Short mmCIF file of C-alpha atoms in Angstrom, two decimals:
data_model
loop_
_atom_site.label_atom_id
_atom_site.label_comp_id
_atom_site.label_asym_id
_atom_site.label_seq_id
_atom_site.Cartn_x
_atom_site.Cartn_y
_atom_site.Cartn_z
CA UNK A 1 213.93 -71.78 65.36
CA UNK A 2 216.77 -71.50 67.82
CA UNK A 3 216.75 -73.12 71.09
CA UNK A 4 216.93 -70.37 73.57
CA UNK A 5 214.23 -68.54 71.40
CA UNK A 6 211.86 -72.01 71.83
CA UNK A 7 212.72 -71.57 75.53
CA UNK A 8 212.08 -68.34 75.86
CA UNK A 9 208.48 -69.17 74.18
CA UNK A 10 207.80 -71.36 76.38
CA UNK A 11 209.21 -70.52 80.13
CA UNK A 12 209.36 -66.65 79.75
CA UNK A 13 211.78 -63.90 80.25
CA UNK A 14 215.41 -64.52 80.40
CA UNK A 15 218.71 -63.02 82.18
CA UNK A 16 221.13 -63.35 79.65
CA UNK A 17 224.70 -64.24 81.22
CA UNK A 18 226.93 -64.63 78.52
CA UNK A 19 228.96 -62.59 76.72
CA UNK A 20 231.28 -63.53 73.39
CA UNK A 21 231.82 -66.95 73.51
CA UNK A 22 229.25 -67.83 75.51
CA UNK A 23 230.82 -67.27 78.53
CA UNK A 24 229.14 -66.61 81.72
CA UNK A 25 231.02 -63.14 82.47
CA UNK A 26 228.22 -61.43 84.25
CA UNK A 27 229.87 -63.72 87.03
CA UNK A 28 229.02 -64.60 90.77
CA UNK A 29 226.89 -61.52 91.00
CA UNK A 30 225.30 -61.77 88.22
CA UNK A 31 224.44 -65.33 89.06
CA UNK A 32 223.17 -64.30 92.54
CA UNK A 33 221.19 -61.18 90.94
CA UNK A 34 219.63 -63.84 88.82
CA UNK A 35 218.68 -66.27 91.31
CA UNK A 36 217.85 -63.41 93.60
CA UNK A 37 214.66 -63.24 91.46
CA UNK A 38 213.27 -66.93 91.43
CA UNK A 39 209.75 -67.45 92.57
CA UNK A 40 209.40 -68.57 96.18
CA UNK A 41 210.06 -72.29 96.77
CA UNK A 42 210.66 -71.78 92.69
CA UNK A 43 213.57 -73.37 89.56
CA UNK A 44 216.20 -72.30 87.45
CA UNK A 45 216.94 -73.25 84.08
CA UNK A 46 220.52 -72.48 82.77
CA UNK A 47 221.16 -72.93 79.08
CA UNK A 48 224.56 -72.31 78.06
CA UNK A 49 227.67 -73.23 75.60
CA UNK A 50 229.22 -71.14 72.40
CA UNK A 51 227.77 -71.36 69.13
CA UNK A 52 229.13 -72.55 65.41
CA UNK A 53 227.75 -72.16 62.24
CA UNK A 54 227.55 -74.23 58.90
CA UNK A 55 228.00 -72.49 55.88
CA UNK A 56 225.83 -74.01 52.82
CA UNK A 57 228.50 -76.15 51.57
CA UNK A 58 229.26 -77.32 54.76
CA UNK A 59 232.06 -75.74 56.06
CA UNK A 60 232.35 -75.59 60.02
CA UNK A 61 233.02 -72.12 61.68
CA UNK A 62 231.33 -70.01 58.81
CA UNK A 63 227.69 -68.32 58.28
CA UNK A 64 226.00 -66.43 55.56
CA UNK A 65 224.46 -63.51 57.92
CA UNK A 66 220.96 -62.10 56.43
CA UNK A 67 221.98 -59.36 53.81
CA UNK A 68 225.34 -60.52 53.44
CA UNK A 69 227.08 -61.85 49.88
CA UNK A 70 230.17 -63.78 51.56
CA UNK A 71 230.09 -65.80 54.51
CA UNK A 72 231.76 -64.55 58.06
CA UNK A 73 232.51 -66.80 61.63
CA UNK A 74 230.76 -67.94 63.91
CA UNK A 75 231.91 -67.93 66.45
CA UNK A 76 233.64 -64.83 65.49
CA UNK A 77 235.00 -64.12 68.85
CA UNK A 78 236.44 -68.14 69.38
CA UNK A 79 237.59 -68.68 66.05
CA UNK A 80 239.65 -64.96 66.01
CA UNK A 81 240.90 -65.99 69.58
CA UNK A 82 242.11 -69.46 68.43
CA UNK A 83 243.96 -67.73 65.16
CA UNK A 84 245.68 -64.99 67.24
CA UNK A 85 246.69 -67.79 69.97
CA UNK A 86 248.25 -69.70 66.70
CA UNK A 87 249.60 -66.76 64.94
CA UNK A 88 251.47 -65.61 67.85
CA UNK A 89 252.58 -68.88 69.16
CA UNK A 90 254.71 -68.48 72.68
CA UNK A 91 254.95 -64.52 71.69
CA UNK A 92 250.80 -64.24 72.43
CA UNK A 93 250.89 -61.16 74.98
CA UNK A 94 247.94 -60.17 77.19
CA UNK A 95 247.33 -56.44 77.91
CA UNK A 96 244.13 -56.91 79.87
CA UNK A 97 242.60 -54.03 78.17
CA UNK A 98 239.42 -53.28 80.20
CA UNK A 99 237.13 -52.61 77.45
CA UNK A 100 237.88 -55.83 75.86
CA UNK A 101 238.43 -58.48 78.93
CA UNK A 102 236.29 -60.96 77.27
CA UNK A 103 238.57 -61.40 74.29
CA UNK A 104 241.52 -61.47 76.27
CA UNK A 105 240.10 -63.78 78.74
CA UNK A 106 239.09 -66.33 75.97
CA UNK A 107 242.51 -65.76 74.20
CA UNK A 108 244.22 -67.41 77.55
CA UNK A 109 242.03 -70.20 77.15
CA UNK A 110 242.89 -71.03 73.40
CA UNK A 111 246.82 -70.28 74.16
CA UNK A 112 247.91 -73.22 75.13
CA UNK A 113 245.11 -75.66 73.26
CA UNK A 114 245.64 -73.39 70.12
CA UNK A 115 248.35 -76.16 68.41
CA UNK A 116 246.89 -79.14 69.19
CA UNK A 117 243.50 -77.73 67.78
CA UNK A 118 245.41 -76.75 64.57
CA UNK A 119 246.69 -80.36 64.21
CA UNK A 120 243.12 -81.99 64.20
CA UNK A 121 240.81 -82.68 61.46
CA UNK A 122 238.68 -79.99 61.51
CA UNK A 123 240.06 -77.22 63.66
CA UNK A 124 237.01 -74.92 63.55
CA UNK A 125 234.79 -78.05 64.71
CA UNK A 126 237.53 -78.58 67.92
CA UNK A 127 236.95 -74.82 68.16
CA UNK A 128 233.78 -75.22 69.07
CA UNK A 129 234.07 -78.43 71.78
CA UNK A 130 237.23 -76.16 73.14
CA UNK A 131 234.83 -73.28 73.40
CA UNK A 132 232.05 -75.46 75.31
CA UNK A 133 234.52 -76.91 77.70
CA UNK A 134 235.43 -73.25 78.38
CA UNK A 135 231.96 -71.83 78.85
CA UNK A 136 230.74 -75.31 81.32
CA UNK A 137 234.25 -74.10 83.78
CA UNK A 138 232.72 -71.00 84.22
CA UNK A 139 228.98 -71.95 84.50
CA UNK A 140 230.35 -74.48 87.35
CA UNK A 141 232.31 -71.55 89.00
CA UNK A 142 229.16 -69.07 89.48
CA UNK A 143 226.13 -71.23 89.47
CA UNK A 144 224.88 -72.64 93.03
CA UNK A 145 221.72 -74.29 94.85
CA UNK A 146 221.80 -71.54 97.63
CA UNK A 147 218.39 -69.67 95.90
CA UNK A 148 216.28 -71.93 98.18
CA UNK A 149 214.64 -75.12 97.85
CA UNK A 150 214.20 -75.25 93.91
CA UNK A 151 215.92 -77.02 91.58
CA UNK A 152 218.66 -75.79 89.20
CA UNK A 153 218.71 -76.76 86.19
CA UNK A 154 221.59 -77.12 83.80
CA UNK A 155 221.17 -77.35 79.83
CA UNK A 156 224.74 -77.15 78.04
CA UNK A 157 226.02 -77.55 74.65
CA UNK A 158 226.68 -76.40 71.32
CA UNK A 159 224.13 -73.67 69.35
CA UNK A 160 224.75 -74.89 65.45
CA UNK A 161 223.62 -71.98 63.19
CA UNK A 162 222.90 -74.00 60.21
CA UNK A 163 222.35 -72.11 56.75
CA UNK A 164 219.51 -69.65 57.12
CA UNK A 165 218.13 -70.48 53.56
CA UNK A 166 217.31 -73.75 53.82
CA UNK A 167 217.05 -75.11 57.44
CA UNK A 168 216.72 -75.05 61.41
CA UNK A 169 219.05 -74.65 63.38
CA UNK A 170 220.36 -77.27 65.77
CA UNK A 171 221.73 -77.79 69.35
CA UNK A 172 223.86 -80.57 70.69
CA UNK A 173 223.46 -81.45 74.13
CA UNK A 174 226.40 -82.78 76.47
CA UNK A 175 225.20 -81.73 79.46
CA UNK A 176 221.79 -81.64 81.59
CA UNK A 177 221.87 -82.17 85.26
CA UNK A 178 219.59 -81.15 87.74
CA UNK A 179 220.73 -80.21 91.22
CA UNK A 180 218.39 -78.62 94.43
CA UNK A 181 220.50 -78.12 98.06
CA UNK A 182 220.99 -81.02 100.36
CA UNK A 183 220.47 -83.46 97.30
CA UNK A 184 222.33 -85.54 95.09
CA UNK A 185 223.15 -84.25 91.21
CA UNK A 186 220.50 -86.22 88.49
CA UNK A 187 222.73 -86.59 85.39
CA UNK A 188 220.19 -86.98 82.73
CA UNK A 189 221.49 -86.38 79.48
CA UNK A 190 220.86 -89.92 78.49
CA UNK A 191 217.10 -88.67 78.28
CA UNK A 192 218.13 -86.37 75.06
CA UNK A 193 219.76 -89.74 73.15
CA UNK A 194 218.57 -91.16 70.64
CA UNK A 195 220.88 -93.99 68.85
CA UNK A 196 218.84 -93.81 65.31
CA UNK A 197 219.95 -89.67 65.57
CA UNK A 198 222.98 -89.27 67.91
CA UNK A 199 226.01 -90.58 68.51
CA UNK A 200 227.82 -90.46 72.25
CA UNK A 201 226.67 -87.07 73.28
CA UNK A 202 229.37 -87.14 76.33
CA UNK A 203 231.90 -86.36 73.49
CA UNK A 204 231.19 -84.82 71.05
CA UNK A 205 213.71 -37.35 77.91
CA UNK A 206 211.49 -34.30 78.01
CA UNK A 207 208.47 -33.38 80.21
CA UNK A 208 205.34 -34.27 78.75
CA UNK A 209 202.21 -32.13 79.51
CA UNK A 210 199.74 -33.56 82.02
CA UNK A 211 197.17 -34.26 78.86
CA UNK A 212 199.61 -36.25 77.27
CA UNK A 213 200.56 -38.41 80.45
CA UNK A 214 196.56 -38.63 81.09
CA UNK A 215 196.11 -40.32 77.27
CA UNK A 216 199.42 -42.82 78.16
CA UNK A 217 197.41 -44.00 81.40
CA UNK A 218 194.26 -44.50 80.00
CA UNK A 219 195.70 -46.71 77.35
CA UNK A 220 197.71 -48.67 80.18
CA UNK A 221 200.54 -47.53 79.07
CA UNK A 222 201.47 -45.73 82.71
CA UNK A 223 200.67 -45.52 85.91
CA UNK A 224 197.71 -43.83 87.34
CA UNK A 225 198.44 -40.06 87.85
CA UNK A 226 197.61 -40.28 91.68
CA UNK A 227 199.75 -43.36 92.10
CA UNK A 228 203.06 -43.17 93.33
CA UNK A 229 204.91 -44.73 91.30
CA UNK A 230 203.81 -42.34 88.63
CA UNK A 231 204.74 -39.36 90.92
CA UNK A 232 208.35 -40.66 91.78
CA UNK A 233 208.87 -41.44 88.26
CA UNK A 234 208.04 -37.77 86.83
CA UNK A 235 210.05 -36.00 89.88
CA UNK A 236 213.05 -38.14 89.47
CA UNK A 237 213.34 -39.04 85.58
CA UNK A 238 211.44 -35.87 84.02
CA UNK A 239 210.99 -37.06 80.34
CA UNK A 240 210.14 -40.58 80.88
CA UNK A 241 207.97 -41.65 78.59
CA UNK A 242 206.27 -45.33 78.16
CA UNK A 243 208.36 -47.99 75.78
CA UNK A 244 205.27 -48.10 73.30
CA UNK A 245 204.94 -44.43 72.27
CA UNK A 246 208.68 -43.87 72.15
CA UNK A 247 209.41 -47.33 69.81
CA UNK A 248 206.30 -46.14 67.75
CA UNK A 249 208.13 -42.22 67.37
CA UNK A 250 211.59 -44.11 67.27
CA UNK A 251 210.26 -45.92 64.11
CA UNK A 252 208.62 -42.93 62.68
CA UNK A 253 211.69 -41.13 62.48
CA UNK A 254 214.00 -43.78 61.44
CA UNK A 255 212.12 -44.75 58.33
CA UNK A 256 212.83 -41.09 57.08
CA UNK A 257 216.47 -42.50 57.59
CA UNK A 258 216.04 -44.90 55.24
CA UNK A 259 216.39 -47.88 57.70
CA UNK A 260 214.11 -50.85 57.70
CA UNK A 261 214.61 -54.53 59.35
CA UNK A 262 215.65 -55.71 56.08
CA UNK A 263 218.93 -53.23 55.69
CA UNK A 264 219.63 -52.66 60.03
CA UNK A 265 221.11 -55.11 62.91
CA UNK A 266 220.48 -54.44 66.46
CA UNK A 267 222.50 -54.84 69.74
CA UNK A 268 221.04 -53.94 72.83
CA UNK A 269 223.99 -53.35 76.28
CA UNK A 270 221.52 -53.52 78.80
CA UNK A 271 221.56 -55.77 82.30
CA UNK A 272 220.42 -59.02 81.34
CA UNK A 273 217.74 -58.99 84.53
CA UNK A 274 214.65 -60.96 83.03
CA UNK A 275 212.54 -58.46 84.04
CA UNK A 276 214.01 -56.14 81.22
CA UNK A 277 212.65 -58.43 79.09
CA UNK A 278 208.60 -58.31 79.60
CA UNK A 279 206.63 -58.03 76.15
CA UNK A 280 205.73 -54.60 77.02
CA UNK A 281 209.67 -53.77 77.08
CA UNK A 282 210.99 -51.33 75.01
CA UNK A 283 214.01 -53.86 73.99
CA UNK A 284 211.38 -56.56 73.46
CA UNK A 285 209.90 -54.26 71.13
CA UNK A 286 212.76 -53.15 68.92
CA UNK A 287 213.77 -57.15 68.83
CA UNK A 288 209.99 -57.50 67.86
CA UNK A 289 210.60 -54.66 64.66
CA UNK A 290 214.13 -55.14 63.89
CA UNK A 291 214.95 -58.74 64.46
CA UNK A 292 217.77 -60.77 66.19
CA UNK A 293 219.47 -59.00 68.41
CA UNK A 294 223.28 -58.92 69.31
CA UNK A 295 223.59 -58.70 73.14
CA UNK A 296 226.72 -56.80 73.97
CA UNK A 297 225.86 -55.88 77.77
CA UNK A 298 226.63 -57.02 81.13
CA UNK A 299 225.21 -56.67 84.30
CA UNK A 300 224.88 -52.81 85.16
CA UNK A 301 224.28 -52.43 81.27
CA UNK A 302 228.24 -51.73 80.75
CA UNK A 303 228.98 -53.28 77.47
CA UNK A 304 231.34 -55.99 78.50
CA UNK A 305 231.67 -57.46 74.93
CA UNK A 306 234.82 -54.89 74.58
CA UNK A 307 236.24 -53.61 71.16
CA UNK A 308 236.37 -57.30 70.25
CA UNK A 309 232.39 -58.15 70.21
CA UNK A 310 231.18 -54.56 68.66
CA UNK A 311 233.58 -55.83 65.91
CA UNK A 312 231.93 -58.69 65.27
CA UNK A 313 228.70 -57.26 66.06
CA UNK A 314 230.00 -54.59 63.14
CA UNK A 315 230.92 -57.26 60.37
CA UNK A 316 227.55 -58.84 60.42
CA UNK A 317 225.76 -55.94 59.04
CA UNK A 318 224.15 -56.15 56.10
CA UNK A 319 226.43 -54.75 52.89
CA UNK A 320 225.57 -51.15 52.63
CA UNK A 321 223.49 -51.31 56.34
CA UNK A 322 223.29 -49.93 59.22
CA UNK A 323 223.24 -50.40 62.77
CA UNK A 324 221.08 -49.48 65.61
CA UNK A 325 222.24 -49.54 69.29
CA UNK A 326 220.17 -49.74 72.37
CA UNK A 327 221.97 -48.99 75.50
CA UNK A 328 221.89 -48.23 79.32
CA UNK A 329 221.08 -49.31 83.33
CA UNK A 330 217.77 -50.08 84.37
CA UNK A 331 216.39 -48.84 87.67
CA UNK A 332 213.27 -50.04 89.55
CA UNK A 333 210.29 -47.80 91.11
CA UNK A 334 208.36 -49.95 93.31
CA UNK A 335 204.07 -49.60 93.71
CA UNK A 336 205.13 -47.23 97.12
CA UNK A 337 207.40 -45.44 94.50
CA UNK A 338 210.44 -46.65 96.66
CA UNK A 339 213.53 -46.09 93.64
CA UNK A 340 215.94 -49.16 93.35
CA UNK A 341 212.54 -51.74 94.40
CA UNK A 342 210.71 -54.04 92.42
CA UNK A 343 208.39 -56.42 93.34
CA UNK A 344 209.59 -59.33 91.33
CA UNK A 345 206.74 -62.75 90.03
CA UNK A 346 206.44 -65.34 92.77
CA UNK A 347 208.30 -63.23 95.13
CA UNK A 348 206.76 -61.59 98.36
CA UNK A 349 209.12 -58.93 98.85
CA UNK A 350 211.04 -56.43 96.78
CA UNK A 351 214.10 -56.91 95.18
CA UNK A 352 217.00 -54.15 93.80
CA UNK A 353 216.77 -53.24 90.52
CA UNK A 354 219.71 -52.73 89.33
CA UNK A 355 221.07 -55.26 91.75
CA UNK A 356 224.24 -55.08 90.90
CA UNK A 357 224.39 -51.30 90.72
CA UNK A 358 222.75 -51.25 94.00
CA UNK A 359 224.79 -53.72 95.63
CA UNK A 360 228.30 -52.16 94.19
CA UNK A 361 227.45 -48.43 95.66
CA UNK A 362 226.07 -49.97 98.56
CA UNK A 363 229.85 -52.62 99.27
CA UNK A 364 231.70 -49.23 98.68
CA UNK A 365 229.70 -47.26 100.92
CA UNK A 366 230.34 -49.90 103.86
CA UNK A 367 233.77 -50.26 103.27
CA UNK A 368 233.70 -53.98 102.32
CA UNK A 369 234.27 -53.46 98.69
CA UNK A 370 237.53 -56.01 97.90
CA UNK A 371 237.87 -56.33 101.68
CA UNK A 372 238.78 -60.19 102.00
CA UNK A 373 238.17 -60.89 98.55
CA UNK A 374 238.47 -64.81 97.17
CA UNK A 375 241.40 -64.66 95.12
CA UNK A 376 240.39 -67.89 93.22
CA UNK A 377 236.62 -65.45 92.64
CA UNK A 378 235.60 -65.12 89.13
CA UNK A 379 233.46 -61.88 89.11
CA UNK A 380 235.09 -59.76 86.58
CA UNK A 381 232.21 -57.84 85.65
CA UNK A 382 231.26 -56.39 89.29
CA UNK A 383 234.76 -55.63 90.37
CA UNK A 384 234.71 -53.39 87.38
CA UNK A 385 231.50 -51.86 88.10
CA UNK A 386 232.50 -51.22 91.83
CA UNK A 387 236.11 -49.72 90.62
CA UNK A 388 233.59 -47.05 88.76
CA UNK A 389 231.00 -46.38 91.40
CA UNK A 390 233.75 -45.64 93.82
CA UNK A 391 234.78 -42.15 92.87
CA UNK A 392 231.50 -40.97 93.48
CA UNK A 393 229.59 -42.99 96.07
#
């Protein structure tokens, strides 16, 4: 069992913020969507750093993927970066292609530590420390205590994919501090040591007929026909229809297709809100059917991963397989049937959903949009967004 998944057992949904690499590139905003949503007087938990795998004969930096004969990365995305940085040496040129800033953000990281990496004794191991160094810069860049009078916590390290065959994985902590406003940082990573099993951790659509929409209520699968969320759902997304019945239809088809879990991977580019992620979610589902999933979007549900992570995404199919693809923003209806509310848990008010959609249409509609931006700011992933709702706010 992986960590996050263990996590995720145990303390519910999760807003993913990381793209290839681990990096945190939904950004500020996505951090303050995120911590828009905790409980009153509630915590956060952050869990972050890049991942490596193990191959069966122990070889650091590869992975025998489920239906697979040869082994492939892992990290895919760090391990290409740090062999284009060395490749190209001083001639490494960045083109900041927008559909692929996360690979040419983590290629300017690995430029100038690409050599030294190549002279240690296990570059694809250094890889991976580089890589966590990397993703805890960002983290410390977007996360804050401003949420209220919780406490943040932060969980960082290194995801070790060991060999699927024969073991669990594992996760190697270096960092764990908890921080709330107007208090001192607890540094407890100590509390993970143990000297008999670690060594220094510091280091190392269509319209349905009203029968049809009566059945879906009455097995909870919609609203209420007299509600109105129910009303403001049918007159503004016609075709709708609840995440059960269309996984169960999606299915259906599909296995004429040929495609089962055993012979199909899964990405999903949706905004990683956590409350895209309830068990009766249609991506919940799917994972549920079709296994791991391969996260590829970023807030607003734009698939930040670029050219570079579909590749990757791409060469982990199974030989002979296929691919499935999940994809688009999320919008909220709220119990009034207010579009763009939610009511989120713990919370006594309502919330945007999509917050970041919201909130970009909204800064371009007041004029502040880039008005007196922070240079230093590292919010990639909105100013993109914004630069697209423009034209037509």
């Amino acid at each position: 069992f992986d960590l996050p998944t263990l996590m995720r057992g145990y303390w519910g949904n999760v807003f993913p913020m990381g793209g290839i690499g681990g990096s945190p590139f939904v950004g500020e905003t996505g951090f303050a969507a995120f911590s828009s949503h905790v409980a009153e007087d509630g915590n956060i938990i952050v869990v972050f750093g890049p991942h490596v795998g193990i191959s069966e004969d122990g070889k650091v930096g590869e992975y025998l993927r489920g239906g697979q004969l040869s082994n492939s990365t892992a990290c895919g995305a760090v391990i290409g970066a740090y062999k284009a940085c060395l490749e190209a040496g001083e001639e490494l040129t960045f083109d900041e292609d927008v559909y692929d800033m996360q690979m040419d953000e983590i290629k300017q990281v690995f430029a100038k530590h690409a050599k030294p990496i190549s002279e240690t004794e296990n570059p694809m191991a250094t890889c991976a420390y580089q890589a966590f160094y990397m993703v805890k810069e960002r983290i410390r860049k977007i996360v804050n205590t401003k949420f209220g009078s919780g406490k943040l916590v932060l969980i960082g390290g290194i995801q070790i994919n060991m060999p699927q065959a024969s073991m669990e994985d594992y996760f190697l902590p270096m960092m764990f501090e908890v921080q709330q406003l107007g208090a001192e940082t607890e540094d407890l990573l100590d509390t993970f040591s143990d000297i008999a099993t670690q060594q220094d951790l510091r280091s190392s659509p269509w319209m349905a007929v009203t029968a049809q929409r009566e059945v879906f209520s009455f097995m909870t699968w919609s609203p209420p026909a007299e509600s109105p969320v129910y009303q403001t759902m049918h007159k503004y997304f016609p075709g709708a229809l609840p995440a059960q019945a269309l996984h169960e239809r999606k299915k259906a088809i599909l296995k004429k297709y040929g495609l089962t879990a055993d012979n199909t991977i899964m990405a999903t580019s949706l905004c990683p809100d956590e409350i895209n992620n309830d068990p009766s979610d249609l991506p919940v589902m799917m994972q549920n059917h079709w296994g791991d999933v391969f996260p590829m979007g970023g807030i607003s549900g734009a698939p930040f991963v670029g050219k570079t992570g579909f590749r990757a995404f791409s060469s982990h199919v199974p030989d002979d397989g296929n691919i499935i693809i999940l994809f688009g923003p999320h919008v909220g209806i709220s119990e009034s049937g207010e579009v763009g509310d939610c009511l989120r848990p713990g919370q006594t008010k309502t919330s945007t959903a999509c917050g970041a959609i919201v909130g970009a249409y909204k800064a371009v509609m007041s004029g502040s949009a880039g008005a007196g931006s922070d240079p230093s700011a590292y919010d990639k992933q909105m100013d993109w967004i914004i630069s697209q709702i423009a034209p037509h706010a």
